[in-house]
Short mmCIF file of C-alpha atoms in Angstrom, two decimals:
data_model
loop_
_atom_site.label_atom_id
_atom_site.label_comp_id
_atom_site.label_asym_id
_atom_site.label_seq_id
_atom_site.Cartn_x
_atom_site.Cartn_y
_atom_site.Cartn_z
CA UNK A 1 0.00 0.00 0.00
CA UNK A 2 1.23 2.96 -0.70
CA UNK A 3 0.61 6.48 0.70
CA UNK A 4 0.13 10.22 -0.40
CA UNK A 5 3.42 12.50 0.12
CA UNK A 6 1.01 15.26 0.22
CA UNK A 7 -2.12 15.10 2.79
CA UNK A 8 -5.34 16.78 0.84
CA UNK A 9 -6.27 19.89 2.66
CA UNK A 10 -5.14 20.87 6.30
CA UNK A 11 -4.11 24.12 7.47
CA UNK A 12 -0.61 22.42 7.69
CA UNK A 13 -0.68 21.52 4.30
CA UNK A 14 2.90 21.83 2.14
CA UNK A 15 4.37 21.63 5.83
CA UNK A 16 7.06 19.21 5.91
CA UNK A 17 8.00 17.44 9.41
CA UNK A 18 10.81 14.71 9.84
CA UNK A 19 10.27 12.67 13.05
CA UNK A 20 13.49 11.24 14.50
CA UNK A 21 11.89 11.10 17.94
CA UNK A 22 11.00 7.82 19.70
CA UNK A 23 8.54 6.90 22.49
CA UNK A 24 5.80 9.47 23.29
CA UNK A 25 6.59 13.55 23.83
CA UNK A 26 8.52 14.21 20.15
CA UNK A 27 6.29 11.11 18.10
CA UNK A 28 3.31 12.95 19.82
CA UNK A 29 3.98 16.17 18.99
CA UNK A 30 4.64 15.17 15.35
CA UNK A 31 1.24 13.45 15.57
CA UNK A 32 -0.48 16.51 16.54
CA UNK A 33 1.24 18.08 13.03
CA UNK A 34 0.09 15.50 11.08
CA UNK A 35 -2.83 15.67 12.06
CA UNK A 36 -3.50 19.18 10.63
CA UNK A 37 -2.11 17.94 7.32
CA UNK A 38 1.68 18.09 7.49
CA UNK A 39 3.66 15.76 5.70
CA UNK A 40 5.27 13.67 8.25
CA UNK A 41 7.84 11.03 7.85
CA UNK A 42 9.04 8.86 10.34
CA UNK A 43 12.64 7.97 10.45
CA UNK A 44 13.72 4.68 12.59
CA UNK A 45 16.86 2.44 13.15
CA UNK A 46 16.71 -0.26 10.78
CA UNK A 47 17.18 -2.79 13.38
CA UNK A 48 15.60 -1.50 16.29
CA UNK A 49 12.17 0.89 15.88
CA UNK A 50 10.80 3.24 17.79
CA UNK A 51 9.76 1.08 21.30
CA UNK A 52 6.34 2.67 21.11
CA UNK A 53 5.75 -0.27 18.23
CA UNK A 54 5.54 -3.15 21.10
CA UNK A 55 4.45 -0.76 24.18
CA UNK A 56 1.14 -1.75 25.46
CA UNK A 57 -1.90 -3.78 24.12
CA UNK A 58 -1.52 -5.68 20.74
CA UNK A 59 -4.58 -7.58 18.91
CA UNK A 60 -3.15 -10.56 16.63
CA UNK A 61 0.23 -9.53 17.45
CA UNK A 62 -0.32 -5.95 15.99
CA UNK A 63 0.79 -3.02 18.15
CA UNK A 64 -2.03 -0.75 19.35
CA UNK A 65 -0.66 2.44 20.72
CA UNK A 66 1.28 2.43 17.65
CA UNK A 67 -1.90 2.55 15.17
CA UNK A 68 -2.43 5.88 17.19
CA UNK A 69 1.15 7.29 17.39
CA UNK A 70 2.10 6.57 14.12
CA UNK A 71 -1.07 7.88 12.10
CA UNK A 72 -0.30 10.30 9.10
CA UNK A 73 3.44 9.96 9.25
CA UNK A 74 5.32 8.04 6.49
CA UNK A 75 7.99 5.30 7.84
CA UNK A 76 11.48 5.31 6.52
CA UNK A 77 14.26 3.26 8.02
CA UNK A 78 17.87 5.02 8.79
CA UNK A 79 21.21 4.11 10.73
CA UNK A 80 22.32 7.67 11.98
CA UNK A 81 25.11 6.65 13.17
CA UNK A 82 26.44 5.77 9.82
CA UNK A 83 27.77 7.90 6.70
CA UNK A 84 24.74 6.29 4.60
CA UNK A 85 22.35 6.85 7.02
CA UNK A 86 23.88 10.46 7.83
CA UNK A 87 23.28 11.23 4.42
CA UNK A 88 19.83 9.83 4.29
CA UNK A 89 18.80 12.35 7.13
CA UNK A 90 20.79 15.52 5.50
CA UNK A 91 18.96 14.78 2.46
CA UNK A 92 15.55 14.80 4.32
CA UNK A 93 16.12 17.41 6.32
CA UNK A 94 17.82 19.51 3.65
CA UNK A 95 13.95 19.47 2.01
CA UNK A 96 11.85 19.66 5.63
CA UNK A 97 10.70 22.81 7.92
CA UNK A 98 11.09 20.87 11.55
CA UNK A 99 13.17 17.83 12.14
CA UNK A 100 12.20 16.66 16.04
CA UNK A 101 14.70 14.80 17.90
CA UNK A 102 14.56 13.42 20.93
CA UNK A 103 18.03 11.68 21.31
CA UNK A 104 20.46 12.47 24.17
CA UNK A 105 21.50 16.09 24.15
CA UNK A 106 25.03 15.86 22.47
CA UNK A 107 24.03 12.76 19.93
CA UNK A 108 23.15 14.33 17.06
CA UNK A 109 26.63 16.62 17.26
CA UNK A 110 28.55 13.44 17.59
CA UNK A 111 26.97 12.06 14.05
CA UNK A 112 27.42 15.25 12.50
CA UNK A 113 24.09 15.83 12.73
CA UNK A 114 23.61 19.16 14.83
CA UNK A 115 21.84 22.18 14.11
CA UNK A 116 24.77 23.90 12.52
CA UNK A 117 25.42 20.62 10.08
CA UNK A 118 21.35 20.88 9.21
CA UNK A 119 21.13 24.72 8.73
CA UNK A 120 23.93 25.08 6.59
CA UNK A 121 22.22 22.76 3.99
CA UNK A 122 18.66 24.74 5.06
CA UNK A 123 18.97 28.00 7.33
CA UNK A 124 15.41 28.10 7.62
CA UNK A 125 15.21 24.46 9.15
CA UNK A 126 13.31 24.30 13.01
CA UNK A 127 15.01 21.81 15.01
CA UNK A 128 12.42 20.88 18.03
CA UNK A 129 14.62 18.94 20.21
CA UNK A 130 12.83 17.14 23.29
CA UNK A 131 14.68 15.70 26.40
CA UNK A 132 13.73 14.58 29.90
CA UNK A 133 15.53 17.88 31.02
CA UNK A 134 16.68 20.37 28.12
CA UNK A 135 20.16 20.75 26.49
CA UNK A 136 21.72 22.14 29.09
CA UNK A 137 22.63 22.20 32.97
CA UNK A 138 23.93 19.37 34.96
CA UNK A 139 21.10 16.50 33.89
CA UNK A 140 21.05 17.46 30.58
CA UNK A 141 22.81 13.73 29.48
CA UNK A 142 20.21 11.75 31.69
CA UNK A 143 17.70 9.45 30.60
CA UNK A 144 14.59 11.73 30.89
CA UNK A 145 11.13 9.64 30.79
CA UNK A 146 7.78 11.65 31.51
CA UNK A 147 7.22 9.42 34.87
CA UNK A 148 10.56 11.15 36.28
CA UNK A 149 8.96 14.51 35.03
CA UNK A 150 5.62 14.22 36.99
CA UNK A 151 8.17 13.17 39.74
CA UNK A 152 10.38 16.02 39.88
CA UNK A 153 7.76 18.55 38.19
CA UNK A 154 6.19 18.03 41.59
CA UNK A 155 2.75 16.06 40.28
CA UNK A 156 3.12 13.30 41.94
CA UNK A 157 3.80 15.13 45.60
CA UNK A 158 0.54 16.49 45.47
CA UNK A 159 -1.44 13.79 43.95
CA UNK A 160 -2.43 10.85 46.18
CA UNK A 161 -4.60 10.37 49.02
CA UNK A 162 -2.98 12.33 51.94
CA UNK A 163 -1.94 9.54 54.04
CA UNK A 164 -1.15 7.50 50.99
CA UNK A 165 2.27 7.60 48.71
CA UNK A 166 3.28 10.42 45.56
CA UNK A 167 1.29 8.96 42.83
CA UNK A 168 1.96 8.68 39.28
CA UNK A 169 -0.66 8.80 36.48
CA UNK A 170 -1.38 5.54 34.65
CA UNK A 171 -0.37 7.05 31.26
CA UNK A 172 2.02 8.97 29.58
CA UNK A 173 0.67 12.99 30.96
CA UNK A 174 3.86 14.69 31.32
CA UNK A 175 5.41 13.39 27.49
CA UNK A 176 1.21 14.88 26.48
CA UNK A 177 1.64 18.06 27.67
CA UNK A 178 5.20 18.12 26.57
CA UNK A 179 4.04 17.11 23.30
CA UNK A 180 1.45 20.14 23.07
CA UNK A 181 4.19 22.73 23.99
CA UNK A 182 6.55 21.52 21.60
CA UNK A 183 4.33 21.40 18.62
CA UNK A 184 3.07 25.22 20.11
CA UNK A 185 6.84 25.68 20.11
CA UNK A 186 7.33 24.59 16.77
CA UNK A 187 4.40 26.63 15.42
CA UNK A 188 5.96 29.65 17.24
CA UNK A 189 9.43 29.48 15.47
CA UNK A 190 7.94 28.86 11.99
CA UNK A 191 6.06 31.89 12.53
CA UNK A 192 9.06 34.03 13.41
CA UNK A 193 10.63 32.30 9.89
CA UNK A 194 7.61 34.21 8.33
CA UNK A 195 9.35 37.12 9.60
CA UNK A 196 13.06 36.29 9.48
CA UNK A 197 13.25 33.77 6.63
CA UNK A 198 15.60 31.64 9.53
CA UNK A 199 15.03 28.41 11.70
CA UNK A 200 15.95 27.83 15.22
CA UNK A 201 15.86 25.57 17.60
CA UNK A 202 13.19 24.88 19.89
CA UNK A 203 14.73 23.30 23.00
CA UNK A 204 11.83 21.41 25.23
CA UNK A 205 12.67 19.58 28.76
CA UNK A 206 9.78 16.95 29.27
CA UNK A 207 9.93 18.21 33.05
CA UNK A 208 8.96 21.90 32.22
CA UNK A 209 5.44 21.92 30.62
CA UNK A 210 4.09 19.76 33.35
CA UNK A 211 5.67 22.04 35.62
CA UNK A 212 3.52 24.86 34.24
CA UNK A 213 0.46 22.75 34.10
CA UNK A 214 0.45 22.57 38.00
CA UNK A 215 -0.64 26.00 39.00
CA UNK A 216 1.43 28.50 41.77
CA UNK A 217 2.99 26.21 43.61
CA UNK A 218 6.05 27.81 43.21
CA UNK A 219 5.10 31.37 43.82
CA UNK A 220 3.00 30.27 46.94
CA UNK A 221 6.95 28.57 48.45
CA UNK A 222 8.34 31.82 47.38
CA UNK A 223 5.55 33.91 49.26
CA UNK A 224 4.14 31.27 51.98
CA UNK A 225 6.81 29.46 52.49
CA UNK A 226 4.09 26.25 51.97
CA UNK A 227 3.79 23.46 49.71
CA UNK A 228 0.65 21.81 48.22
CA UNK A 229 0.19 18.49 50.20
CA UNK A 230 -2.12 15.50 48.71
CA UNK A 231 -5.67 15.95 48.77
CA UNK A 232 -7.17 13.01 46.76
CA UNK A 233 -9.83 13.72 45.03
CA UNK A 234 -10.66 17.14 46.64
CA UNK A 235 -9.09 20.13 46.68
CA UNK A 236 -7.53 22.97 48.90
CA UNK A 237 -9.41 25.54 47.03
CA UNK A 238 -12.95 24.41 46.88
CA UNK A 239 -15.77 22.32 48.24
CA UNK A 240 -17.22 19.64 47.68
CA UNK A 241 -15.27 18.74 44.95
CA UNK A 242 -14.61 15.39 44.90
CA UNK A 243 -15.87 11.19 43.22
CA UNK A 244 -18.82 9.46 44.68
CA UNK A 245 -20.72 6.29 44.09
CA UNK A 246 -24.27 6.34 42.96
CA UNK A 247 -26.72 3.32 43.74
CA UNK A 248 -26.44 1.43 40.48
CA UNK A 249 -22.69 1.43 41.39
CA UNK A 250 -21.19 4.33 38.90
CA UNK A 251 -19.51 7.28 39.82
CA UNK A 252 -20.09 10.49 39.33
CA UNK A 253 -17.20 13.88 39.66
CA UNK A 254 -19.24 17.20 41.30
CA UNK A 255 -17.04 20.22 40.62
CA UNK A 256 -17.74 23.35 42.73
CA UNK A 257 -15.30 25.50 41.88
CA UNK A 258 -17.75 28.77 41.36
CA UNK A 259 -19.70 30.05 44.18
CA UNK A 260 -22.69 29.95 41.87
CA UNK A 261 -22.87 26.49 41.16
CA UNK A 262 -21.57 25.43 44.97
CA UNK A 263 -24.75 26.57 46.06
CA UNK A 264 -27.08 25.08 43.47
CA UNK A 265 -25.40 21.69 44.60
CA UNK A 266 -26.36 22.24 48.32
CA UNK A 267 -29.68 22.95 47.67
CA UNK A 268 -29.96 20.38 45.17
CA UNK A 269 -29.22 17.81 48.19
CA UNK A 270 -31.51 18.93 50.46
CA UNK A 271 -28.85 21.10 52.67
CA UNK A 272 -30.15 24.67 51.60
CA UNK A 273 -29.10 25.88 55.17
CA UNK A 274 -25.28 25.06 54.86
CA UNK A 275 -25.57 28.02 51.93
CA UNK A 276 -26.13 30.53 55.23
CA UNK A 277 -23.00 29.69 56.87
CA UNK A 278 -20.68 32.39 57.03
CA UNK A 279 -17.62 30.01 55.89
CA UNK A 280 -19.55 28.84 52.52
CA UNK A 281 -18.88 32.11 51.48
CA UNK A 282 -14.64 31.35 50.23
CA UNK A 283 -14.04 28.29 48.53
CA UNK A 284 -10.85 27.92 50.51
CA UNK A 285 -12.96 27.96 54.03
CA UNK A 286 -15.79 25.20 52.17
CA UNK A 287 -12.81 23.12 52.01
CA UNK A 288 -12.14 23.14 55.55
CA UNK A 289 -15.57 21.77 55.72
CA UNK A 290 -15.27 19.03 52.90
CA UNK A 291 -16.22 16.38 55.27
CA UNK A 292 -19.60 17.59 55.99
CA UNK A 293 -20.01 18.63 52.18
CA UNK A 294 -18.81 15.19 51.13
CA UNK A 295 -21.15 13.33 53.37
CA UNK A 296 -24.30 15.70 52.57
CA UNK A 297 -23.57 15.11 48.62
CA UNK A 298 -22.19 11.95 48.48
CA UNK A 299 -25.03 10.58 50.83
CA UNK A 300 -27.95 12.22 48.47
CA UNK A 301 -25.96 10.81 45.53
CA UNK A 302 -25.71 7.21 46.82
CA UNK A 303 -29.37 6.96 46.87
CA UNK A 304 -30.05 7.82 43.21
CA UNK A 305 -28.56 6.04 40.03
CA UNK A 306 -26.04 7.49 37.84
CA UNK A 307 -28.74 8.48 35.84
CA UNK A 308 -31.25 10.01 37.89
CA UNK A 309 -27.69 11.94 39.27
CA UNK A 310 -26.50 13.73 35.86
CA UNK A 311 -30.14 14.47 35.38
CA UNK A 312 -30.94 16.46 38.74
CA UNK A 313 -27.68 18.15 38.40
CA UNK A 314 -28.16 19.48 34.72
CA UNK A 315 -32.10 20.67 35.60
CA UNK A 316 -30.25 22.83 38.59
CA UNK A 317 -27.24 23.65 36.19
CA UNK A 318 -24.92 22.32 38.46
CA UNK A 319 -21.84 20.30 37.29
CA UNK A 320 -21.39 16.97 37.46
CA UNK A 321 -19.68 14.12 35.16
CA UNK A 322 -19.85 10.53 34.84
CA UNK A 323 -16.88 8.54 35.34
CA UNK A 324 -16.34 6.90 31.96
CA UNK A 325 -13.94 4.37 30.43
CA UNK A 326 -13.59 3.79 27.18
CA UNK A 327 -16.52 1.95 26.68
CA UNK A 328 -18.82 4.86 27.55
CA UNK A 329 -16.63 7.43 25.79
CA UNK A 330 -17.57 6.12 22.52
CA UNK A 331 -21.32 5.28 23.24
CA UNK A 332 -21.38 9.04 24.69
CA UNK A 333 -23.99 10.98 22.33
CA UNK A 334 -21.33 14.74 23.03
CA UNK A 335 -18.43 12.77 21.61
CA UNK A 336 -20.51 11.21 18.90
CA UNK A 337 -22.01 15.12 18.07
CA UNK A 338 -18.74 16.09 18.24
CA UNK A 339 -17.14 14.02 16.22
CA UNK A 340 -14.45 12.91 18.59
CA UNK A 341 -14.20 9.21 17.53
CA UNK A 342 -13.12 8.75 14.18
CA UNK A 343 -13.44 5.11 12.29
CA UNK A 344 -10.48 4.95 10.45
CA UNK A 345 -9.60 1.24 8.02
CA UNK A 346 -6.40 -0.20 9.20
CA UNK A 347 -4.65 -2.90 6.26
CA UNK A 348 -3.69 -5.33 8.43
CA UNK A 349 -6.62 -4.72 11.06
CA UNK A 350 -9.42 -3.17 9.15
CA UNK A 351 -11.92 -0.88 10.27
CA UNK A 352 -10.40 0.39 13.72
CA UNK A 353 -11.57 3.55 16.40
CA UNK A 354 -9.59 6.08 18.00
CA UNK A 355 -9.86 10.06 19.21
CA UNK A 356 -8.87 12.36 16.58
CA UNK A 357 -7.46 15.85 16.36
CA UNK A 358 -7.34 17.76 19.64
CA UNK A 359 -9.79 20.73 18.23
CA UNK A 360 -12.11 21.37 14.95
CA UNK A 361 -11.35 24.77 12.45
CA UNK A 362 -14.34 25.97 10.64
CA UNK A 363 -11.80 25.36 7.35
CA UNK A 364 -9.17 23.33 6.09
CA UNK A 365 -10.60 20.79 9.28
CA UNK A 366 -7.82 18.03 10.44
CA UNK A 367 -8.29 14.43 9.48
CA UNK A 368 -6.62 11.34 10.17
CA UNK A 369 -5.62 9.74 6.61
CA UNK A 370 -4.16 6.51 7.63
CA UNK A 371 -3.04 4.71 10.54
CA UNK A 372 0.20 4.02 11.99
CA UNK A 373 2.51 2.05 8.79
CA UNK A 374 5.21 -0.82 9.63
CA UNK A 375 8.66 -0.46 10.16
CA UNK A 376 9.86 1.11 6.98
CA UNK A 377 7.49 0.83 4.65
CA UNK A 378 8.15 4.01 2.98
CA UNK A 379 11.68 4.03 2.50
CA UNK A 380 12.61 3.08 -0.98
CA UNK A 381 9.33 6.07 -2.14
CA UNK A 382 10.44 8.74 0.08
CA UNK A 383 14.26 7.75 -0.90
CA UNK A 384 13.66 7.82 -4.76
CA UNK A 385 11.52 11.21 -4.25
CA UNK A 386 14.61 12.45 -2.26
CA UNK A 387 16.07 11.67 -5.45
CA UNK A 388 17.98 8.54 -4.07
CA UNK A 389 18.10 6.11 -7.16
CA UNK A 390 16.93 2.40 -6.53
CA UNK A 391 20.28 1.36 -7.08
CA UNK A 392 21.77 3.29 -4.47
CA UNK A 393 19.08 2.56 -2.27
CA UNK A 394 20.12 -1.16 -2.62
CA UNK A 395 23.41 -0.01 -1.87
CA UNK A 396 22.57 1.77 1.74
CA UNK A 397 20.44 -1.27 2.56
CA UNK A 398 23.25 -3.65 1.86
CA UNK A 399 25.06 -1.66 3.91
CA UNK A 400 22.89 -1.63 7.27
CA UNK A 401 22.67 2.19 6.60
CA UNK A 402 18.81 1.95 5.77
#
């Protein structure tokens, strides 16, 4: 099967994106390209692919996440390390407007590969360059995975039941978020190109975004001289906030986090008279009082099914949420009205679901042309329209180089 070099449509159209990134943040963040029509191709070692390819579920010995990851990017195989496979990725990038890379800080420099190899054969090149902790400073050469980001990014300190250990999320959030601020990144610097006719690079640390994501705590250390501690499922701010259990045995998330809506929930419950009480007034002081909240909510809500719940809340306009997995996400008639499921055919699976682009334009609308391709599928196309001939191509293969 073979695939178009050019995505129809897009507001990324006629971008061109070379993903030398493996695992989540940098393959993500090309994703996110892709899927506003960039041409994307996908560059992996010959002899040992991007990891993402056997991380997590697989159905007939097919990779799942990787279906995902891998959607609208073209798969060519190269040794970087090597002369042929150095000039495999000069020739690629000589023709692209990003390269990511998520390789140790120092790698590419050491195969002749760094920014100011790349920009001399295309000044106007972006190099987005992801690591666990940036390109510089003392821990620039460690591994960097997103669990030791919502580690040190201080996530996990304040998530967790407060008598219970740091917790860590069961999925990849800090490489997510990383992933949105380097494609934001990216989009930044090509705009400045618009301006300057030059490239740069865009230097992300996995650890930072996340970082950002988690609200004041450093400015309340700096002024306070407190930190956050673990509140489960409610929070310092506001109350009741929190998950509770509804008779049919669902649960349901009540947010409170206006005034307005913290008072339609009391009265919804039958506890009109905790409105009066001069502490209900602050969020912060209702959450010195989430026990009583909890118990006056979470006992109405435990009498009533998950149904009869989200229907009381939404005729007070209060808000509530049903705790879905995946199951109810795609029988959910918002998603469906949204459009946030797309059906795309798979080859080797056939007709297949996952979420598609994060957001909707009014024109030139993302879309998800094909699913993730196998290991190098693409190589001798995108070589030959790189103007590699099929001889040579034969040659770099021979030579482990492709």
């Amino acid at each position: 099967m073979s695939v178009s070099r050019e995505p129809d449509g897009g507001a990324l159209a006629g971008l061109r994106v070379v993903d030398a990134s493996t695992l989540f943040a940098g393959p993500m963040a090309a994703m996110h390209l892709g899927d506003l029509g960039a041409s994307v191709v996908k560059v992996e070692h010959p002899e040992r692919p991007d990891p993402s390819r056997t991380h997590g579920a697989a159905k007939d010995g097919v990779n799942l996440w990787w279906k995902t990851l891998g959607r609208n990017k073209r798969t060519v195989t190269a040794n970087l390390g090597s002369d042929g496979g150095r000039e495999v990725f000069l020739a690629l990038a000589e023709r692209a407007d990003v390269v990511i890379e998520n390789f140790r800080p120092g790698t590419l420099e050491r195969w002749g590969l760094g920014y100011e190899e790349l920009s001399a054969r295309n000044p106007g090149l972006v190099l987005a360059r992801v690591s666990g902790f940036g390109q510089t400073g003392p821990y620039r050469t460690r591994p960097g995975f997103g669990t030791l980001a919502e580690a040190m990014s201080g996530f996990a300190a304040m998530t967790g039941e407060p008598d219970g250990p740091p917790t860590l999320p069961p999925f990849g959030l800090a490489d997510g978020v990383a992933s949105l601020a380097t494609a934001f990144a990216i989009m930044t610097a090509l705009s400045v190109r618009e301006r300057t006719g030059r490239g740069q690079v865009v230097d992300t640390a996995i650890v930072e975004p996340i970082l950002a994501m988690l609200g004041p705590q450093i400015t309340r250390w700096d002024q306070l001289g407190t930190v956050q501690a673990r509140t489960g499922n409610r929070s310092s701010n506001n109350a009741p906030r929190n998950t509770y259990r509804t008779s049919d045995g669902h649960w349901v998330a009540v947010s409170t986090s206006a005034q307005s809506i913290a008072e339609r929930v009391m009265r919804l419950v039958g506890r009109p008279e905790l409105v009066d009480e001069p502490w209900f007034a602050r969020g912060v002081d209702r959450a010195r009082h989430a026990d009583e909240l909890d118990e006056a909510v979470g006992g109405w809500i435990a009498r009533r099914t998950r149904a009869e719940v989200v229907a009381a809340f939404e005729e007070a306009q209060a808000a509530v949420a049903p705790v879905y997995d995946a199951r109810d996400i795609v029988a959910d008639p918002q998603f469906q009205a949204l459009g946030t499921i797309h059906e795309i055919e798979d080859p080797e699976l056939g007709p297949m679901l996952m979420q598609g682009p994060l957001f909707r334009l009014s024109e030139n609308d993302g879309v998800i042309q094909f699913t993730g391709r196998p290991h190098g599928a693409d190589t001798d196309e995108v070589l030959g329209e790189l103007g590699f001939s099929a001889e040579r191509v034969a040659e770099l293969r021979g030579e482990g180089a492709v």
